[in-house]
Amino acid sequence: MSFDTIARPYAEAIFSIAIKNNAIMKWKKILILINQIIACKNVQKFLSGSLSPNYLSSFFISVIDEHLDKYSKNLIKLLAYNQRFKVFGNILKQFLKLEASHHKIIIVQLTSAYILKKDEVIKIRFLLEEILSSKIKFIYKINSCILDGIIIKIDDQIFDFSIRNHLKQLSLALNF
């Protein structure tokens, strides 16, 4: 079972509570805060041990108590009891997808081999918004390993216009 599969019901439940209480932004901030704490190397060592769920949840709650309400405290207790802190990054990612979907925003990741000019990025963004007939949240990354060109990722679809991909396709066609 993948981490996304495990994380999805948690994210959906959290998002449902956030919608019900008109607190999407509040929950987003709490989830990001918890994720930042989990990302710390010392905390990861702490989480990988054989500590009791009560101790783990007490630790988290004591660290960020002033930012938590009864629902977020219950979430932390549930995560500790079910040993789900290792999938928390996936829970956050799923929550952010639900938020984007709720606001009718599509998340698009653009990766290029080198820094694109600002007007090139704007043209790509405008074209994608026109094609998708939706607002997009644009994530732009640089990865020199793709040699040249761009890769566009929309949800689970990948459009690979990189030189590396073209060379790979050519190699497959020539049976190399």
PDB file of C-alpha atoms in Angstrom:
ATOM      1  CA  MET A   1       0.000   0.000   0.000  1.00  0.00           C
ATOM      2  CA  SER A   2       1.429   3.361  -1.024  1.00  0.00           C
ATOM      3  CA  PHE A   3       1.848   6.312   1.306  1.00  0.00           C
ATOM      4  CA  ASP A   4      -0.675   8.282  -0.797  1.00  0.00           C
ATOM      5  CA  THR A   5      -3.263   5.529  -0.335  1.00  0.00           C
ATOM      6  CA  ILE A   6      -2.722   5.582   3.424  1.00  0.00           C
ATOM      7  CA  ALA A   7      -2.729   9.395   3.550  1.00  0.00           C
ATOM      8  CA  ARG A   8      -5.849  10.014   1.466  1.00  0.00           C
ATOM      9  CA  PRO A   9      -8.507   9.182   4.132  1.00  0.00           C
ATOM     10  CA  TYR A  10      -6.691  11.340   6.701  1.00  0.00           C
ATOM     11  CA  ALA A  11      -6.488  14.272   4.282  1.00  0.00           C
ATOM     12  CA  GLU A  12     -10.124  13.896   3.280  1.00  0.00           C
ATOM     13  CA  ALA A  13     -11.272  13.806   6.911  1.00  0.00           C
ATOM     14  CA  ILE A  14      -9.157  16.846   7.809  1.00  0.00           C
ATOM     15  CA  PHE A  15     -10.418  18.740   4.773  1.00  0.00           C
ATOM     16  CA  SER A  16     -14.004  17.843   5.632  1.00  0.00           C
ATOM     17  CA  ILE A  17     -13.550  19.289   9.132  1.00  0.00           C
ATOM     18  CA  ALA A  18     -11.844  22.365   7.659  1.00  0.00           C
ATOM     19  CA  ILE A  19     -14.757  22.961   5.282  1.00  0.00           C
ATOM     20  CA  LYS A  20     -17.348  22.349   8.006  1.00  0.00           C
ATOM     21  CA  ASN A  21     -15.660  24.887  10.309  1.00  0.00           C
ATOM     22  CA  ASN A  22     -14.731  27.341   7.535  1.00  0.00           C
ATOM     23  CA  ALA A  23     -11.084  26.909   8.527  1.00  0.00           C
ATOM     24  CA  ILE A  24      -9.170  25.750   5.452  1.00  0.00           C
ATOM     25  CA  MET A  25      -6.362  28.287   5.927  1.00  0.00           C
ATOM     26  CA  LYS A  26      -6.106  27.531   9.643  1.00  0.00           C
ATOM     27  CA  TRP A  27      -5.770  23.795   8.966  1.00  0.00           C
ATOM     28  CA  LYS A  28      -3.290  24.415   6.175  1.00  0.00           C
ATOM     29  CA  LYS A  29      -1.064  26.381   8.573  1.00  0.00           C
ATOM     30  CA  ILE A  30      -1.332  23.672  11.250  1.00  0.00           C
ATOM     31  CA  LEU A  31      -0.482  20.910   8.787  1.00  0.00           C
ATOM     32  CA  ILE A  32       2.497  22.843   7.432  1.00  0.00           C
ATOM     33  CA  LEU A  33       3.707  23.458  10.987  1.00  0.00           C
ATOM     34  CA  ILE A  34       3.422  19.764  11.912  1.00  0.00           C
ATOM     35  CA  ASN A  35       5.199  18.832   8.685  1.00  0.00           C
ATOM     36  CA  GLN A  36       8.054  21.242   9.469  1.00  0.00           C
ATOM     37  CA  ILE A  37       8.486  19.669  12.887  1.00  0.00           C
ATOM     38  CA  ILE A  38       8.459  16.145  11.447  1.00  0.00           C
ATOM     39  CA  ALA A  39      11.042  17.183   8.827  1.00  0.00           C
ATOM     40  CA  CYS A  40      13.641  17.970  11.518  1.00  0.00           C
ATOM     41  CA  LYS A  41      16.290  15.251  11.644  1.00  0.00           C
ATOM     42  CA  ASN A  42      16.269  15.030  15.442  1.00  0.00           C
ATOM     43  CA  VAL A  43      12.504  14.659  15.447  1.00  0.00           C
ATOM     44  CA  GLN A  44      12.703  11.922  12.796  1.00  0.00           C
ATOM     45  CA  LYS A  45      15.056   9.978  15.050  1.00  0.00           C
ATOM     46  CA  PHE A  46      12.607  10.540  17.889  1.00  0.00           C
ATOM     47  CA  LEU A  47       9.712   9.242  15.760  1.00  0.00           C
ATOM     48  CA  SER A  48      11.572   6.162  14.570  1.00  0.00           C
ATOM     49  CA  GLY A  49      11.988   4.855  18.114  1.00  0.00           C
ATOM     50  CA  SER A  50       9.649   2.701  20.078  1.00  0.00           C
ATOM     51  CA  LEU A  51       7.952   5.434  22.073  1.00  0.00           C
ATOM     52  CA  SER A  52       4.355   5.037  23.167  1.00  0.00           C
ATOM     53  CA  PRO A  53       1.619   6.810  21.187  1.00  0.00           C
ATOM     54  CA  ASN A  54       0.665   8.762  24.326  1.00  0.00           C
ATOM     55  CA  TYR A  55       4.226  10.040  24.732  1.00  0.00           C
ATOM     56  CA  LEU A  56       4.538  10.962  21.037  1.00  0.00           C
ATOM     57  CA  SER A  57       1.243  12.824  20.961  1.00  0.00           C
ATOM     58  CA  SER A  58       2.050  14.592  24.249  1.00  0.00           C
ATOM     59  CA  PHE A  59       5.390  15.682  22.780  1.00  0.00           C
ATOM     60  CA  PHE A  60       3.808  17.178  19.648  1.00  0.00           C
ATOM     61  CA  ILE A  61       0.986  18.815  21.525  1.00  0.00           C
ATOM     62  CA  SER A  62       3.354  20.369  24.061  1.00  0.00           C
ATOM     63  CA  VAL A  63       5.618  21.774  21.315  1.00  0.00           C
ATOM     64  CA  ILE A  64       2.857  23.565  19.386  1.00  0.00           C
ATOM     65  CA  ASP A  65      -0.033  23.663  21.860  1.00  0.00           C
ATOM     66  CA  GLU A  66      -0.892  27.331  21.311  1.00  0.00           C
ATOM     67  CA  HIS A  67      -1.567  26.647  17.604  1.00  0.00           C
ATOM     68  CA  LEU A  68      -3.870  23.680  18.176  1.00  0.00           C
ATOM     69  CA  ASP A  69      -7.575  23.250  18.759  1.00  0.00           C
ATOM     70  CA  LYS A  70      -9.336  20.100  19.946  1.00  0.00           C
ATOM     71  CA  TYR A  71      -9.584  18.719  16.389  1.00  0.00           C
ATOM     72  CA  SER A  72      -5.890  19.120  15.597  1.00  0.00           C
ATOM     73  CA  LYS A  73      -4.962  17.625  18.984  1.00  0.00           C
ATOM     74  CA  ASN A  74      -7.141  14.632  18.145  1.00  0.00           C
ATOM     75  CA  LEU A  75      -5.404  14.363  14.773  1.00  0.00           C
ATOM     76  CA  ILE A  76      -1.998  14.237  16.451  1.00  0.00           C
ATOM     77  CA  LYS A  77      -3.213  11.576  18.884  1.00  0.00           C
ATOM     78  CA  LEU A  78      -4.621   9.545  15.982  1.00  0.00           C
ATOM     79  CA  LEU A  79      -1.389   9.852  13.984  1.00  0.00           C
ATOM     80  CA  ALA A  80       0.651   8.734  16.984  1.00  0.00           C
ATOM     81  CA  TYR A  81      -1.664   5.834  17.817  1.00  0.00           C
ATOM     82  CA  ASN A  82      -1.694   4.584  14.200  1.00  0.00           C
ATOM     83  CA  GLN A  83       2.027   5.345  13.684  1.00  0.00           C
ATOM     84  CA  ARG A  84       1.306   7.580  10.697  1.00  0.00           C
ATOM     85  CA  PHE A  85       3.814  10.377  11.209  1.00  0.00           C
ATOM     86  CA  LYS A  86       5.968   8.875   8.428  1.00  0.00           C
ATOM     87  CA  VAL A  87       3.162   9.507   5.897  1.00  0.00           C
ATOM     88  CA  PHE A  88       2.418  13.014   7.108  1.00  0.00           C
ATOM     89  CA  GLY A  89       4.070  14.665   4.089  1.00  0.00           C
ATOM     90  CA  ASN A  90       1.647  12.730   1.910  1.00  0.00           C
ATOM     91  CA  ILE A  91      -1.294  13.815   4.095  1.00  0.00           C
ATOM     92  CA  LEU A  92      -0.250  17.442   3.616  1.00  0.00           C
ATOM     93  CA  LYS A  93       0.163  16.933  -0.137  1.00  0.00           C
ATOM     94  CA  GLN A  94      -3.312  15.361  -0.394  1.00  0.00           C
ATOM     95  CA  PHE A  95      -4.819  18.183   1.691  1.00  0.00           C
ATOM     96  CA  LEU A  96      -3.249  20.790  -0.630  1.00  0.00           C
ATOM     97  CA  LYS A  97      -4.694  18.971  -3.654  1.00  0.00           C
ATOM     98  CA  LEU A  98      -8.134  18.994  -2.051  1.00  0.00           C
ATOM     99  CA  GLU A  99      -7.766  22.700  -1.294  1.00  0.00           C
ATOM    100  CA  ALA A 100      -6.768  23.465  -4.884  1.00  0.00           C
ATOM    101  CA  SER A 101      -9.671  21.408  -6.205  1.00  0.00           C
ATOM    102  CA  HIS A 102     -12.075  23.163  -3.829  1.00  0.00           C
ATOM    103  CA  HIS A 103     -10.905  26.555  -5.108  1.00  0.00           C
ATOM    104  CA  LYS A 104     -11.003  25.236  -8.704  1.00  0.00           C
ATOM    105  CA  ILE A 105      -7.266  25.633  -9.115  1.00  0.00           C
ATOM    106  CA  ILE A 106      -5.137  23.117 -10.988  1.00  0.00           C
ATOM    107  CA  ILE A 107      -1.588  22.564  -9.750  1.00  0.00           C
ATOM    108  CA  VAL A 108       0.915  22.585 -12.598  1.00  0.00           C
ATOM    109  CA  GLN A 109       4.593  21.835 -12.175  1.00  0.00           C
ATOM    110  CA  LEU A 110       6.924  23.181 -14.856  1.00  0.00           C
ATOM    111  CA  THR A 111      10.489  21.900 -14.886  1.00  0.00           C
ATOM    112  CA  SER A 112      13.091  23.285 -17.260  1.00  0.00           C
ATOM    113  CA  ALA A 113      16.730  22.525 -17.869  1.00  0.00           C
ATOM    114  CA  TYR A 114      17.743  26.113 -17.221  1.00  0.00           C
ATOM    115  CA  ILE A 115      16.224  29.359 -15.976  1.00  0.00           C
ATOM    116  CA  LEU A 116      13.534  30.551 -18.362  1.00  0.00           C
ATOM    117  CA  LYS A 117      12.929  34.230 -19.005  1.00  0.00           C
ATOM    118  CA  LYS A 118      10.050  35.714 -17.045  1.00  0.00           C
ATOM    119  CA  ASP A 119       8.021  36.373 -20.211  1.00  0.00           C
ATOM    120  CA  GLU A 120       8.500  32.725 -21.318  1.00  0.00           C
ATOM    121  CA  VAL A 121       7.121  31.459 -18.008  1.00  0.00           C
ATOM    122  CA  ILE A 122       4.193  33.902 -18.251  1.00  0.00           C
ATOM    123  CA  LYS A 123       3.405  32.738 -21.801  1.00  0.00           C
ATOM    124  CA  ILE A 124       3.487  29.079 -20.726  1.00  0.00           C
ATOM    125  CA  ARG A 125       1.256  29.821 -17.743  1.00  0.00           C
ATOM    126  CA  PHE A 126      -1.225  31.800 -19.847  1.00  0.00           C
ATOM    127  CA  LEU A 127      -1.339  29.065 -22.490  1.00  0.00           C
ATOM    128  CA  LEU A 128      -1.948  26.372 -19.868  1.00  0.00           C
ATOM    129  CA  GLU A 129      -4.711  28.395 -18.188  1.00  0.00           C
ATOM    130  CA  GLU A 130      -6.338  28.810 -21.594  1.00  0.00           C
ATOM    131  CA  ILE A 131      -6.028  25.102 -22.481  1.00  0.00           C
ATOM    132  CA  LEU A 132      -7.210  23.920 -19.057  1.00  0.00           C
ATOM    133  CA  SER A 133      -9.920  26.607 -18.777  1.00  0.00           C
ATOM    134  CA  SER A 134      -8.989  27.050 -15.151  1.00  0.00           C
ATOM    135  CA  LYS A 135      -6.771  29.010 -12.842  1.00  0.00           C
ATOM    136  CA  ILE A 136      -3.516  27.246 -12.119  1.00  0.00           C
ATOM    137  CA  LYS A 137      -1.086  27.218  -9.250  1.00  0.00           C
ATOM    138  CA  PHE A 138       2.276  27.238 -10.922  1.00  0.00           C
ATOM    139  CA  ILE A 139       5.297  25.497  -9.453  1.00  0.00           C
ATOM    140  CA  TYR A 140       8.486  26.192 -11.389  1.00  0.00           C
ATOM    141  CA  LYS A 141      11.649  24.128 -10.923  1.00  0.00           C
ATOM    142  CA  ILE A 142      14.992  23.830 -12.645  1.00  0.00           C
ATOM    143  CA  ASN A 143      16.651  20.471 -13.314  1.00  0.00           C
ATOM    144  CA  SER A 144      19.754  20.474 -15.499  1.00  0.00           C
ATOM    145  CA  CYS A 145      19.574  16.668 -15.840  1.00  0.00           C
ATOM    146  CA  ILE A 146      16.872  16.984 -18.495  1.00  0.00           C
ATOM    147  CA  LEU A 147      19.532  18.556 -20.785  1.00  0.00           C
ATOM    148  CA  ASP A 148      17.184  20.980 -22.571  1.00  0.00           C
ATOM    149  CA  GLY A 149      13.462  21.557 -22.950  1.00  0.00           C
ATOM    150  CA  ILE A 150      10.674  21.405 -20.405  1.00  0.00           C
ATOM    151  CA  ILE A 151       8.528  18.912 -18.511  1.00  0.00           C
ATOM    152  CA  ILE A 152       4.984  19.807 -17.508  1.00  0.00           C
ATOM    153  CA  LYS A 153       3.228  17.809 -14.798  1.00  0.00           C
ATOM    154  CA  ILE A 154      -0.506  18.265 -14.266  1.00  0.00           C
ATOM    155  CA  ASP A 155      -1.790  16.038 -11.470  1.00  0.00           C
ATOM    156  CA  ASP A 156      -0.648  12.563 -12.556  1.00  0.00           C
ATOM    157  CA  GLN A 157      -0.089  13.439 -16.225  1.00  0.00           C
ATOM    158  CA  ILE A 158       3.407  14.226 -17.445  1.00  0.00           C
ATOM    159  CA  PHE A 159       4.169  15.975 -20.723  1.00  0.00           C
ATOM    160  CA  ASP A 160       7.873  15.523 -21.351  1.00  0.00           C
ATOM    161  CA  PHE A 161       9.301  17.876 -23.975  1.00  0.00           C
ATOM    162  CA  SER A 162      12.895  17.421 -22.856  1.00  0.00           C
ATOM    163  CA  ILE A 163      15.868  16.513 -25.015  1.00  0.00           C
ATOM    164  CA  ARG A 164      16.560  13.606 -22.664  1.00  0.00           C
ATOM    165  CA  ASN A 165      13.102  12.168 -23.443  1.00  0.00           C
ATOM    166  CA  HIS A 166      13.549  12.711 -27.195  1.00  0.00           C
ATOM    167  CA  LEU A 167      16.901  10.888 -27.076  1.00  0.00           C
ATOM    168  CA  LYS A 168      15.312   8.061 -25.090  1.00  0.00           C
ATOM    169  CA  GLN A 169      12.486   7.748 -27.640  1.00  0.00           C
ATOM    170  CA  LEU A 170      14.992   7.767 -30.506  1.00  0.00           C
ATOM    171  CA  SER A 171      17.060   5.090 -28.773  1.00  0.00           C
ATOM    172  CA  LEU A 172      13.981   2.905 -28.333  1.00  0.00           C
ATOM    173  CA  ALA A 173      12.982   3.406 -31.979  1.00  0.00           C
ATOM    174  CA  LEU A 174      16.472   2.402 -33.161  1.00  0.00           C
ATOM    175  CA  ASN A 175      16.591  -0.526 -30.697  1.00  0.00           C
ATOM    176  CA  PHE A 176      19.727   0.669 -28.877  1.00  0.00           C
TER     177      PHE A 176
END
